[in-house]
Tab-separated table of C-alpha atoms in Angstrom:
chain	number	residue	atom	x	y	z
R	122	MET	CA	0.000	0.000	0.000
R	123	SER	CA	1.396	3.403	-0.917
R	124	GLU	CA	1.708	6.259	1.575
R	125	SER	CA	-1.150	8.105	-0.147
R	126	GLN	CA	-3.446	5.061	0.223
R	127	LYS	CA	-2.894	4.526	3.948
R	128	LYS	CA	-5.832	5.192	6.220
R	129	TYR	CA	-4.897	6.564	9.612
R	130	SER	CA	-6.893	6.426	12.816
R	131	LYS	CA	-8.136	9.823	13.899
R	132	PRO	CA	-6.134	10.935	16.951
R	133	ARG	CA	-8.099	11.058	20.218
R	134	PHE	CA	-5.956	13.859	21.652
R	135	CYS	CA	-4.940	17.293	20.370
R	136	ILE	CA	-1.858	19.433	20.845
R	137	GLY	CA	-2.151	21.269	24.151
R	138	GLN	CA	-4.396	18.736	25.889
R	139	LEU	CA	-3.432	17.585	29.365
R	140	ILE	CA	-3.074	13.825	29.684
R	141	HIS	CA	-2.378	11.066	32.189
R	142	HIS	CA	-0.251	8.011	31.330
R	143	LYS	CA	-2.288	4.962	32.382
R	144	LEU	CA	0.682	2.635	32.939
R	145	PHE	CA	3.340	4.932	34.384
R	146	ASN	CA	1.024	7.346	36.235
R	147	TYR	CA	2.508	10.638	35.078
R	148	HIS	CA	0.766	13.765	33.821
R	149	GLY	CA	1.777	15.856	30.854
R	150	VAL	CA	0.769	17.911	27.839
R	151	ILE	CA	0.547	16.826	24.202
R	152	LEU	CA	3.227	18.578	22.120
R	153	GLY	CA	2.668	16.737	18.843
R	154	VAL	CA	1.063	13.719	17.233
R	155	ASP	CA	2.170	11.200	14.621
R	156	PRO	CA	-0.608	9.314	12.776
R	157	GLU	CA	1.394	6.110	13.301
R	158	PHE	CA	4.616	5.035	15.025
R	159	ARG	CA	7.557	6.985	13.578
R	160	SER	CA	10.648	5.903	15.423
R	161	SER	CA	13.097	3.062	14.898
R	162	ASP	CA	12.409	-0.631	15.361
R	163	GLU	CA	15.312	-0.660	17.828
R	164	TRP	CA	13.616	2.014	19.962
R	165	TYR	CA	10.320	0.095	19.833
R	166	GLU	CA	11.938	-3.160	20.945
R	167	LYS	CA	13.789	-1.469	23.810
R	168	MET	CA	11.217	1.040	25.061
R	169	ALA	CA	7.707	-0.106	24.104
R	170	LYS	CA	7.504	-3.084	26.462
R	171	SER	CA	3.707	-3.436	26.221
R	172	ARG	CA	4.028	-3.629	22.409
R	173	PRO	CA	1.339	-1.076	21.555
R	174	PRO	CA	0.164	-1.016	17.937
R	175	LYS	CA	2.376	0.831	15.481
R	176	ASP	CA	-0.506	1.657	13.135
R	177	LYS	CA	-2.352	3.873	15.647
R	178	PRO	CA	-1.456	7.447	16.704
R	179	TRP	CA	1.622	8.114	18.854
R	180	TYR	CA	2.174	11.335	20.828
R	181	HIS	CA	5.045	13.563	21.836
R	182	VAL	CA	4.358	14.390	25.494
R	183	GLN	CA	6.026	16.917	27.812
R	184	VAL	CA	5.988	15.379	31.289
R	185	HIS	CA	4.750	17.663	34.079
R	186	GLY	CA	7.350	18.797	36.598
R	187	GLY	CA	10.400	18.815	34.355
R	188	GLY	CA	10.378	15.114	33.505
R	189	GLY	CA	11.406	15.666	29.896
R	190	THR	CA	9.552	14.460	26.831
R	191	ARG	CA	8.214	11.019	25.997
R	192	TYR	CA	6.931	9.266	22.878
R	193	VAL	CA	3.711	7.496	23.858
R	194	ALA	CA	1.183	5.224	22.154
R	195	GLU	CA	-2.397	6.433	22.205
R	196	GLN	CA	-3.636	3.315	24.049
R	197	ASN	CA	-1.562	4.316	27.091
R	198	LEU	CA	-3.057	7.795	27.442
R	199	GLU	CA	-6.247	9.254	28.859
R	200	LEU	CA	-7.426	12.800	29.482
R	201	ASP	CA	-6.015	14.076	32.746
R	202	PRO	CA	-8.719	13.217	35.311
R	203	ILE	CA	-7.461	15.839	37.782
R	204	VAL	CA	-7.815	18.750	35.389
R	205	GLY	CA	-10.860	17.383	33.615
R	206	ASN	CA	-9.939	19.113	30.342
């Protein structure tokens, strides 16, 4: 299938939304979104231990409190329940 024929899942979150990571229990803000996984296979094997799907959206997240940025699969995120968005 060519790049132009791919169908992407619509992202659930938008840039600027506050989120909570369901597995690692941190809060953050969405900085960007990729329609599918866009890092290396090496990174995926090392970092994505739960093996989330590569064909769903992935997010660039700034962790609250100076925790740096993370690349996170959509299935591991939810709207921040504290803020309520």
